[in-house]
XYZ file of C-alpha atoms in Angstrom:
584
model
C -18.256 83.027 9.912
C -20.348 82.279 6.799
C -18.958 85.241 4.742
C -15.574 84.618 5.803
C -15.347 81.275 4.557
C -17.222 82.629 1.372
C -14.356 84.931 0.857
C -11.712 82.416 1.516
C -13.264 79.822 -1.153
C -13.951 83.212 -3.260
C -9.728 84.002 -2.951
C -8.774 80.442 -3.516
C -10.229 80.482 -6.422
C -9.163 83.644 -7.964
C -5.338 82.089 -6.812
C -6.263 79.169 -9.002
C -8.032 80.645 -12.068
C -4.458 81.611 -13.728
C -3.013 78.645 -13.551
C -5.802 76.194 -14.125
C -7.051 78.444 -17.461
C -3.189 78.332 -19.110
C -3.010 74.065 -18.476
C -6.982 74.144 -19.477
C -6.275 76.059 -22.861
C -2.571 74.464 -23.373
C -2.214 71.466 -22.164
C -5.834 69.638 -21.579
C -7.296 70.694 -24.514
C -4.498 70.706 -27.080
C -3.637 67.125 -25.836
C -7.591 65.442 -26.159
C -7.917 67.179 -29.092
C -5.123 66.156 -31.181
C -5.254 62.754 -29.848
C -8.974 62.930 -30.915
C -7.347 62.826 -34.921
C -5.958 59.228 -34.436
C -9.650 58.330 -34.509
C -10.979 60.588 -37.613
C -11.244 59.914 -40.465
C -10.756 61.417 -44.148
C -14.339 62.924 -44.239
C -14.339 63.883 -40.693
C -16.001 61.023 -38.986
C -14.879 58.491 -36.220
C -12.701 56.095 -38.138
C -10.509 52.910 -36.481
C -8.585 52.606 -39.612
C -5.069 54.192 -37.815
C -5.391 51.943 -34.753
C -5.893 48.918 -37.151
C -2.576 50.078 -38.912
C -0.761 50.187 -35.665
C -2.453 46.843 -35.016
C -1.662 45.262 -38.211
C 2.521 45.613 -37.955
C 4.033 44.068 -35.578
C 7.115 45.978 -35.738
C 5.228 49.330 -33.636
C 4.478 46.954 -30.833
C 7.956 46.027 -31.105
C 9.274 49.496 -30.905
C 7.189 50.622 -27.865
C 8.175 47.310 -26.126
C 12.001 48.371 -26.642
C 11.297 51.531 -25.505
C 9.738 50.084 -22.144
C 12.462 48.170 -21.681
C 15.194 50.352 -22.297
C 13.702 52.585 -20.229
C 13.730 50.209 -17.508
C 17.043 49.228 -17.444
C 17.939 53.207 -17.737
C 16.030 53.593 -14.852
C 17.374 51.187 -13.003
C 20.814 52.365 -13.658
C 20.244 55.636 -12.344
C 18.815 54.777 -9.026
C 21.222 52.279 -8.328
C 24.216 54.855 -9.133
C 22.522 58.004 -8.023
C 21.669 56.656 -4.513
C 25.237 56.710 -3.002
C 25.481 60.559 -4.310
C 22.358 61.249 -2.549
C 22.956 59.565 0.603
C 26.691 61.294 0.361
C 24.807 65.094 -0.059
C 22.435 64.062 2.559
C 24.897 62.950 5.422
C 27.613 65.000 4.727
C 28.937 68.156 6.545
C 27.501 71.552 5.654
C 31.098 72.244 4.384
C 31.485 69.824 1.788
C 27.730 69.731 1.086
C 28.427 72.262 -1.659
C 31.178 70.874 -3.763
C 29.204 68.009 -3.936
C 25.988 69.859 -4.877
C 27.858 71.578 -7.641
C 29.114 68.327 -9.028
C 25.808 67.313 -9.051
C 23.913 70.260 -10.046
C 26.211 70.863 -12.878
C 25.647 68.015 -15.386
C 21.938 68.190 -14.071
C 21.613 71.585 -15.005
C 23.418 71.002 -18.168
C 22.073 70.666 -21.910
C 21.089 66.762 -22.638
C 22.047 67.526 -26.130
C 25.249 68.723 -24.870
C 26.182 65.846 -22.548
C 24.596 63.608 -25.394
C 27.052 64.978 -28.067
C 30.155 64.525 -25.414
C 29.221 61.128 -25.154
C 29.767 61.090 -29.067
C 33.071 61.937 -28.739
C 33.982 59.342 -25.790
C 32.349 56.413 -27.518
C 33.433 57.260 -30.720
C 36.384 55.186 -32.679
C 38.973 58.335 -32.402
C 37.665 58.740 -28.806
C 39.333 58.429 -25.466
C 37.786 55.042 -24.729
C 39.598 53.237 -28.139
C 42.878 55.258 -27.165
C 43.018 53.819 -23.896
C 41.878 50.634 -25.403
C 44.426 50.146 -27.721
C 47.387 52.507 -25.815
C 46.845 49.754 -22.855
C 46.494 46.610 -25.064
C 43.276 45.518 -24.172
C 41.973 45.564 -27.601
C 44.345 45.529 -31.084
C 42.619 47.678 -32.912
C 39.308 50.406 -32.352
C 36.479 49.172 -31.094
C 32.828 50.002 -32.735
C 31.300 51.859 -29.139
C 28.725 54.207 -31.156
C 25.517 52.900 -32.650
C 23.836 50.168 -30.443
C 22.473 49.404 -26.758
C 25.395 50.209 -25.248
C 25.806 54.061 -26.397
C 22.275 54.728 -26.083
C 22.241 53.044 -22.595
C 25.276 54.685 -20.880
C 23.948 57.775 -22.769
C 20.659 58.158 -21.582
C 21.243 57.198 -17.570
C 24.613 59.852 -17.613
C 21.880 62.332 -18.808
C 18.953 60.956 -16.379
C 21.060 60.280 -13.496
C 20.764 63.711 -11.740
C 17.089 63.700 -12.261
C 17.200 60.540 -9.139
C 19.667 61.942 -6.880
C 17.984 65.106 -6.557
C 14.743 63.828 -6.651
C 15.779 61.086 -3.803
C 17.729 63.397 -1.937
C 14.973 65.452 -1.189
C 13.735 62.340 0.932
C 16.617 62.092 2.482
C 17.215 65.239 3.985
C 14.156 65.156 6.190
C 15.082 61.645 7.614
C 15.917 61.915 10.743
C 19.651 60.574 11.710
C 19.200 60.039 14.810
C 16.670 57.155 14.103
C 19.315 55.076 12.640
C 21.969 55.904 15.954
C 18.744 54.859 17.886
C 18.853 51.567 15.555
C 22.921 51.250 16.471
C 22.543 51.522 20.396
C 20.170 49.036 20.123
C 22.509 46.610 19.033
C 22.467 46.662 15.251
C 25.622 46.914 13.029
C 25.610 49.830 10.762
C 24.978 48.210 7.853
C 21.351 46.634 9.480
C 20.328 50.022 10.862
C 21.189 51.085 7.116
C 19.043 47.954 5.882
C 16.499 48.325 8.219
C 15.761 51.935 9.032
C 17.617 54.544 6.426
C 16.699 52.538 3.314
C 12.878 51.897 3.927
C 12.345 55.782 5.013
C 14.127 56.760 1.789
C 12.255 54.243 -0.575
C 9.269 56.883 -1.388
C 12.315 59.006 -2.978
C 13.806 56.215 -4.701
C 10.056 55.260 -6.081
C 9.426 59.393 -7.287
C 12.470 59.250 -8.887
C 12.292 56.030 -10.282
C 8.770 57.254 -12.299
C 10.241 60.839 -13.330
C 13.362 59.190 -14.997
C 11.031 56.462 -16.313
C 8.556 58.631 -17.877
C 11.147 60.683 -19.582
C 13.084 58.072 -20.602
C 10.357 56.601 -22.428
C 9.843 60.054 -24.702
C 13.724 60.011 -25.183
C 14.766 60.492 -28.583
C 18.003 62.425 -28.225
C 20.004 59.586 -27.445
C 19.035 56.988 -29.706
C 18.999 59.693 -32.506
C 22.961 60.243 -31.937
C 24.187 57.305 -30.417
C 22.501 54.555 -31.466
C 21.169 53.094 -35.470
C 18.209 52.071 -37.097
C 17.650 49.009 -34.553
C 17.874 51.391 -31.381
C 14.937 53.265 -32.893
C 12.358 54.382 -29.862
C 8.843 55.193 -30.102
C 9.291 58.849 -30.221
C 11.540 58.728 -32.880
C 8.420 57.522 -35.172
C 6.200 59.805 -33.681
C 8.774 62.767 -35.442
C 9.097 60.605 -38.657
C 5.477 60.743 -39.131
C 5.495 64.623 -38.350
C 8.089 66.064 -40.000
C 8.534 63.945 -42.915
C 5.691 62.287 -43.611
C 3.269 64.695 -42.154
C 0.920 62.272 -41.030
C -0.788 63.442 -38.060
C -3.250 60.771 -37.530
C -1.022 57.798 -37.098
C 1.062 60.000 -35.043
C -1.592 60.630 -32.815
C -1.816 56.772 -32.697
C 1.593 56.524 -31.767
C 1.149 59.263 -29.117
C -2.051 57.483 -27.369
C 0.260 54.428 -27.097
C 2.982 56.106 -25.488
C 0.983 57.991 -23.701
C -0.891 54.864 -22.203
C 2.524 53.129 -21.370
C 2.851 55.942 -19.222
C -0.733 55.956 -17.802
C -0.650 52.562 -16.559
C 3.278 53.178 -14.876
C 1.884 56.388 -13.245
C -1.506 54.441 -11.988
C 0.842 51.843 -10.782
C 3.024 53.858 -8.834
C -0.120 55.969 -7.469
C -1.723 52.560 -6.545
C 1.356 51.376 -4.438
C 2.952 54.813 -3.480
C 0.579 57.824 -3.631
C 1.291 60.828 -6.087
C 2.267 63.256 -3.037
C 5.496 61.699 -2.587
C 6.510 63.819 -5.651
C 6.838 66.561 -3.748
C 8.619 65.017 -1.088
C 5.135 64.820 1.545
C 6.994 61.049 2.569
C 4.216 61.373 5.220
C 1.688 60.075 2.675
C 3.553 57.267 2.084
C 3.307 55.714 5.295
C 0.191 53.669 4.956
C -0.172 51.097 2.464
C -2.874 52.255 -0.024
C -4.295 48.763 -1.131
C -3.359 45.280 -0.106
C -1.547 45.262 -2.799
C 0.860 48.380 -1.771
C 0.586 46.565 1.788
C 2.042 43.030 0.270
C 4.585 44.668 -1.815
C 5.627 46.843 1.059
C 6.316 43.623 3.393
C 8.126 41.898 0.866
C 10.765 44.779 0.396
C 10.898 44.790 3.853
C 11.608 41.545 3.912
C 14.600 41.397 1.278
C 16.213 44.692 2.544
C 16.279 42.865 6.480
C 17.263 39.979 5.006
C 20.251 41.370 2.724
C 21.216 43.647 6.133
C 21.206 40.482 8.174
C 23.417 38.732 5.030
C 25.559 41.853 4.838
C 26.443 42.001 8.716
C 27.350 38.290 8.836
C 29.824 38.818 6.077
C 31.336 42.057 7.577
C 31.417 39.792 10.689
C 33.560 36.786 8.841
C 35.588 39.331 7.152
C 36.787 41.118 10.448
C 34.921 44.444 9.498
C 31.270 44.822 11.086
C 32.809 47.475 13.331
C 34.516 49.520 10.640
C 32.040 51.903 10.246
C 34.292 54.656 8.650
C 35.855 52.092 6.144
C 32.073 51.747 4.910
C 31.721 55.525 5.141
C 34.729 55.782 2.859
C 33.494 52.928 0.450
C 30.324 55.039 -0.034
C 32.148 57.931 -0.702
C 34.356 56.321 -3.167
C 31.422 54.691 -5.267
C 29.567 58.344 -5.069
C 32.771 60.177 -6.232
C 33.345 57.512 -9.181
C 29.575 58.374 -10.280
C 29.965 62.152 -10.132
C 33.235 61.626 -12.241
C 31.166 59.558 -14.795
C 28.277 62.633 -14.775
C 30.919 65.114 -15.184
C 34.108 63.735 -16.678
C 32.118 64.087 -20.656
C 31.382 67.933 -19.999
C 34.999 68.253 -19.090
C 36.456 66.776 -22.518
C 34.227 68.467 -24.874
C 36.578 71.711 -23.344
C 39.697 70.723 -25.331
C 37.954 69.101 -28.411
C 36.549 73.017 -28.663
C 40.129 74.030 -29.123
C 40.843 71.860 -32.015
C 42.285 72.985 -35.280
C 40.832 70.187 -37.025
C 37.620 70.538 -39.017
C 36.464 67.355 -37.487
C 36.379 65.719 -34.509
C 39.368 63.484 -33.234
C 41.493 62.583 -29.899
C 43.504 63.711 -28.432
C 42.541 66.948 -30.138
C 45.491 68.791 -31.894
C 46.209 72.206 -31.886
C 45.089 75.161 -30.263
C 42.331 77.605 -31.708
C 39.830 79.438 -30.324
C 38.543 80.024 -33.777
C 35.103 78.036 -33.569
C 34.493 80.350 -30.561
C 34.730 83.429 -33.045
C 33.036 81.669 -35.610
C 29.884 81.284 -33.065
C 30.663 84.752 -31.530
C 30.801 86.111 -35.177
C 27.576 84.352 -36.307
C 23.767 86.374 -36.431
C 22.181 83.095 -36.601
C 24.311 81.709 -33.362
C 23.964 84.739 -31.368
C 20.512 85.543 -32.021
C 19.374 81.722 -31.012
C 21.282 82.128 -27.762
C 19.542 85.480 -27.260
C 16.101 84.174 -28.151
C 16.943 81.100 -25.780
C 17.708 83.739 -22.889
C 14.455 85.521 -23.681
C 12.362 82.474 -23.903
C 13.770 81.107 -20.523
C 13.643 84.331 -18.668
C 9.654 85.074 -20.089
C 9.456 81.679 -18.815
C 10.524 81.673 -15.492
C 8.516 84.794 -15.240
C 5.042 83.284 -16.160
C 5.902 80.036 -14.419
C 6.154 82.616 -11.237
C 3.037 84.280 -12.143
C 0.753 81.509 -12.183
C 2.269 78.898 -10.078
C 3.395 80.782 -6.578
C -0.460 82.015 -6.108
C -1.796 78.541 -7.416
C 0.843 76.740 -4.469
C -0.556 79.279 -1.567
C -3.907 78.003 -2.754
C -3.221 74.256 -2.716
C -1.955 74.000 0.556
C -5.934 75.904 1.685
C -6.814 72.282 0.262
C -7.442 69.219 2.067
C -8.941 65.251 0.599
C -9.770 64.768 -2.856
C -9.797 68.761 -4.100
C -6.009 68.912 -3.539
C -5.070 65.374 -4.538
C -7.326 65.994 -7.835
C -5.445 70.030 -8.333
C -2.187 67.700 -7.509
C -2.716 65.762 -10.273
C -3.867 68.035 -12.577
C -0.451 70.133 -11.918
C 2.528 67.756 -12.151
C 0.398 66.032 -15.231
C 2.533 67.684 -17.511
C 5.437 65.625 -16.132
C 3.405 62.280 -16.041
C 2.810 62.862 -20.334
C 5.923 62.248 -22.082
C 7.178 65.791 -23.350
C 6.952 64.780 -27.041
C 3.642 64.377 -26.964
C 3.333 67.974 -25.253
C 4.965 69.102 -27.892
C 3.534 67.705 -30.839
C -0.170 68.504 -29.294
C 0.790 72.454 -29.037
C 2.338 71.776 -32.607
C -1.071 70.511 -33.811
C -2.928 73.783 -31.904
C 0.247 76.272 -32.690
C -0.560 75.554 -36.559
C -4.263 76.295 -36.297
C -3.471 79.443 -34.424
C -0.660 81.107 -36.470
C 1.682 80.453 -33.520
C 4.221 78.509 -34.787
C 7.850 79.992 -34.957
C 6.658 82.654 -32.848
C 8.136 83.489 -29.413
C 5.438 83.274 -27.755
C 4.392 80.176 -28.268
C 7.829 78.923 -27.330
C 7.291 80.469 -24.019
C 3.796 78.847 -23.567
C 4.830 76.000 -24.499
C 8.228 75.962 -22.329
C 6.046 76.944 -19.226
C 3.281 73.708 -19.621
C 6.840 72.150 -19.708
C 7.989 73.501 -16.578
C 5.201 73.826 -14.319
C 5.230 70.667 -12.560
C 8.916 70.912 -11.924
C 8.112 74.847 -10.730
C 5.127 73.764 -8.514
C 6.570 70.405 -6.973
C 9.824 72.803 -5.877
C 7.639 75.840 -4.340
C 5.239 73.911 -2.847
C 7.988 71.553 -0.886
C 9.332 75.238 0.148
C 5.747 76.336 1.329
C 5.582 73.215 3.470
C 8.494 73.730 5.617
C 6.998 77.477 6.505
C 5.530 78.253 10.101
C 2.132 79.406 9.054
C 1.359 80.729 12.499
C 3.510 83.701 11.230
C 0.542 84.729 8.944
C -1.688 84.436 11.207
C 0.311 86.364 13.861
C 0.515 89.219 11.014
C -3.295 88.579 10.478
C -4.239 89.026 14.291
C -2.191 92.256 14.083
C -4.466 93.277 11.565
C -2.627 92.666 8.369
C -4.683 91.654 5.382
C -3.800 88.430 3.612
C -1.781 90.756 1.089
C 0.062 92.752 3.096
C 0.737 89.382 5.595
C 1.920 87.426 2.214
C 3.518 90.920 0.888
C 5.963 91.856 4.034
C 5.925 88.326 5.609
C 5.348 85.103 3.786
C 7.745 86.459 0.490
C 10.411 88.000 2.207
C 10.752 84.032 4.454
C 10.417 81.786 1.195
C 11.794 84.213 -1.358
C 14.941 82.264 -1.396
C 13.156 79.055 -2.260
C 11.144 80.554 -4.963
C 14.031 82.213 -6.646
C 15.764 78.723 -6.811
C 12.382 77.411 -8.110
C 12.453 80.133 -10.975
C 15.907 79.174 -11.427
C 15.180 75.722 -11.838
C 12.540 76.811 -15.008
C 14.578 78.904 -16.412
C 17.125 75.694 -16.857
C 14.100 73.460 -18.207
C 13.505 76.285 -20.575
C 16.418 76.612 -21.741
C 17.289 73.245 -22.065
C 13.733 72.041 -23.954
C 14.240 70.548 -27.390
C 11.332 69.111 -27.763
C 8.680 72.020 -28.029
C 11.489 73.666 -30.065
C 12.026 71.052 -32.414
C 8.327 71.805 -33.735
C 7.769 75.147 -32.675
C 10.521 77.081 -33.712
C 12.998 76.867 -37.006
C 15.140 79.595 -39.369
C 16.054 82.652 -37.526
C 13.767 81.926 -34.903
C 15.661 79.082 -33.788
C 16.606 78.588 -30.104
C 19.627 77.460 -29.099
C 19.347 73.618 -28.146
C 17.015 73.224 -31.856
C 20.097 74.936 -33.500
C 22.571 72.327 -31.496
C 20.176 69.929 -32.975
C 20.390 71.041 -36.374
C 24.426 70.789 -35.903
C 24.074 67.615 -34.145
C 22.640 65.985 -37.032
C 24.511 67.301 -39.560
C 28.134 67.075 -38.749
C 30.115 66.267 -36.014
C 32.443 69.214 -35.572
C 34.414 71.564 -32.956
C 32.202 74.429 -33.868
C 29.668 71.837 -31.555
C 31.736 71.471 -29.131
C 32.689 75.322 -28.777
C 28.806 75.748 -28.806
C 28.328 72.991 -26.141
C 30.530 74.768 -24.387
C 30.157 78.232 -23.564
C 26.375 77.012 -22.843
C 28.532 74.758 -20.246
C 29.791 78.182 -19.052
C 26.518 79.787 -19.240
C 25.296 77.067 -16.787
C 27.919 77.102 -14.407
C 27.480 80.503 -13.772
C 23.712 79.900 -12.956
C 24.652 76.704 -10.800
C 26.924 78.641 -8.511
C 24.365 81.089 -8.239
C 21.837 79.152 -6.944
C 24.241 77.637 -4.439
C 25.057 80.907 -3.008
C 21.033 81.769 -2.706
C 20.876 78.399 -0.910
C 23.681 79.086 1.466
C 21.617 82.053 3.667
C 18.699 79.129 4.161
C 20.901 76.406 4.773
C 22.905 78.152 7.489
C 20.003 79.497 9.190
């Protein structure tokens, strides 16, 4: 007994040793240590004198409290129009499941640069907003959209919108239904069983997704880069300034530990009151309050969501409507269909702006070309970033399956504080903001001759991607019978052959759409590009960038474009791999 639990701890470690040495060498270490320069000094020693520049101007504090709150309201935004969509994909038939899921899955799966720069042409004063302003006569001349909370706002939650309703719909699909017709007989109206039962079991999705758009809206800096000024400025924003221009590393380390706290204390907080394995959808761990403070908070949302069902059901019972159960079906079907109009309707104009004859960007567009497509098509330093992009992605997904599928078998061997602590320690990655990710491997990348290299793109694109890889495999793990292993075991199959001929072949499908799912958040990553790559080693969204910042042109827009295409194809793809495990 003794030397087979010595070989099981012995095997559980060798699963782990990959995966913990790459975040070890990449991500812990890179992280402390260029944090470590905010608090050194000219000749080497500890020195304060950055911290009491941040302290000194006011104006920092003032940008990192903008950021927080922008953030906030993003976030709040996105949960309150992403939850119809989710409740929509999770209650719907099997046969309408997947338009919706494509709907959705496309603008998630889509470039944030992209929808970013489609939002420049909606907002913008040739846009399609000021023509149906002015064509309608609500406004006498063009109005000034771009360039202030408003852009930056609508910007950021279109882009961080299908980050919550895939993160809450996860919930969602293992709540039981028939709870809530249990709730009905009983005697409540359909919006209390909604109030009462279906919104509290769905709450621990709302609250994961409600911390994953947070955190990354608070590293934004795409947005407010392109659609907002000087006063829409966010935190990351200075941490590039003091980068790339004024190559100051220490007070960008400053600005780092700052943002990086902001994020600390939200991720404590949500730990405190929710517990860290709701991210990967265990809603199991969320039953019991975790303090009194969790337990006080968790009564009081009871409270107002009873309280507004109650409300709700006496209205629909003055009104003539508490039995009209499909008219409130149809009302939540409406508001979900208006919100996957607003996620998709800006990837379906930059289509005929791409077409334009102009040199510059105007609506409606006029003419018909499909010269910016040959000028991309035609271009060595287009086609190789796209190629490098595919390369980087695909090496990604790769490594990402490496490291992370043994490292998932391993974590569910763990029980107590071992797997909450390896828990942690995985989806970390996602709790830092990506910039500072980035600009740590920057800081290590130009010690180690790594910079503009492809491999450090991929590195850096899989520290990226992990958490996202390891949250989706192990949430496919957890729904597989492990009796079947040991059934192969008892027949005398080694753990290899058992995981070889029957774990795989079961959760294959689930790990493909895992790898998948990097390869998108590879492809899409500006961040670790922005610093890691440059010239003819440029990837594809750093080139967009480039563009982006530049000029405003079709060529964009062409660009935007067939990566649109590119992404559709691997949407629909995914959907069909989904298909055998949904039907069975």
């Amino acid at each position: 007994m003794t030397t087979t639990i010595l070989r099981r701890r012995a095997s559980t470690v060798l699963l782990l040793l990959p995966v913990l040495a790459l975040l070890g060498a990449f991500f812990v270490w890179p992280v402390l240590g260029f944090l470590a320069r905010g608090f050194t000094g000219a000749a080497g020693g500890f020195s304060a004198e950055q911290v009491e520049r941040l302290l000194a101007s006011a104006a920092y504090g003032q940008v990192m409290w903008m950021s927080i709150v922008l953030s906030f309201w993003v976030t709040l935004a996105a949960i309150l129009i992403g939850y119809p969509v989710a409740y929509v994909l999770a209650t719907t038939d099997k046969a309408s499941r997947s338009y919706w899921a494509l709907f959705v899955l496309l603008p998630f799966w889509s470039s944030f640069l992209v929808r970013t720069f489609a939002w420049i042409v909606i907002l913008g004063r040739n846009g399609p907003v000021n023509a149906l302003l002015t064509g309608s006569g609500l406004a006498e001349r063009q109005q000034d959209l771009l360039y202030g909370w408003f852009a930056v706002g609508i910007g950021m939650t279109n882009v961080l919108a299908p980050f919550a309703i895939l993160t809450m719909l996860g919930v969602m699909e293992g709540i039981d239904r028939r709870v809530v017709r249990a709730a009905e007989t009983l005697g409540a109206r359909p919006i209390q069983a909604f109030f009462r039962v279906y919104l509290p079991l769905s709450m621990p999705g709302v609250t994961a997704a409600a911390l994953m758009v947070f955190i990354t809206a608070l590293g934004f800096f795409i947005a407010p880069a392109l659609l907002g000024s000087a006063r829409q400025t966010m935190i990351a924003q200075l941490v590039i300034q003091q980068i790339l221009e004024l190559t100051n590393w220490p007070f960008a380390a400053v600005l780092c530990l700052m943002l990086l706290g902001a994020a600390f204390v939200i991720f404590a907080l949500y730990d405190r009151l929710v517990g860290l394995s709701t991210l990967s959808g265990d809603v199991r761990a969320a039953g019991a309050p975790r303090s009194r403070l969790a337990a006080r908070a968790a009564r009081a949302a009871r409270g107002l969501f009873d309280a507004t069902g109650d409300a709700l059901a006496r209205l629909a019972g003055i009104a003539g409507t508490e039995s009209c159960g499909g008219g409130q079906a149809r009302a939540t079907r409406f508001a979900a269909l208006a919100v996957v109009v607003f996620l998709v309707a800006p990837l379906a104009l930059l289509v005929p702006v791409s077409l334009s004859d102009q040199s510059f960007v105007a609506w409606p567009p006029r003419g018909l070309t499909f010269k910016w497509y040959g000028e991309i098509l035609a271009s060595p330093l287009w086609t190789g970033a796209a190629g490098l992009s595919f390369l980087v992605a695909f090496l990604t997904a790769g490594l990402c399956f490496a490291v992370v599928v043994p490292a998932a078998f391993a974590f569910l061997r763990l029980g107590g504080w071992t797997a909450a602590t390896l828990f942690a320690l995985m989806v970390s990655p996602l709790i830092v903001p990506r910039m500072v990710v980035a600009v740590s491997l920057f800081y290590l990348y130009a010690r180690l001759g790594l910079v503009g290299s492809t491999l450090g793109l991929v590195i850096g694109h899989v520290v990226i991607a992990l958490p996202f890889f390891f949250i989706a495999v192990v949430a496919v793990l957890k729904t597989y019978d492990r009796r079947l292993d040991q059934a192969a075991a008892s027949l005398g199959a080694s753990p290899w052959i058992a995981a070889r001929r029957v774990t795989l072949p079961l959760v294959g499908t689930g790990l493909i759409s895992a790898a998948l799912f990097a390869f998108v958040v590879s492809f899409d990553e500006l961040n670790v590009a922005l610093f890691a790559s440059g010239g003819l080693n440029a990837t594809l969204p750093k080139l967009m960038w480039d563009e982006a910042t530049l000029r405003f042109s079709p060529l964009l827009a062409a660009a935007s474009t067939l990566v649109l295409i590119a992404m559709s194809v691997l949407v629909i793809a995914a959907l069909q791999l989904r298909k055998p495990a949904t039907e069975a």
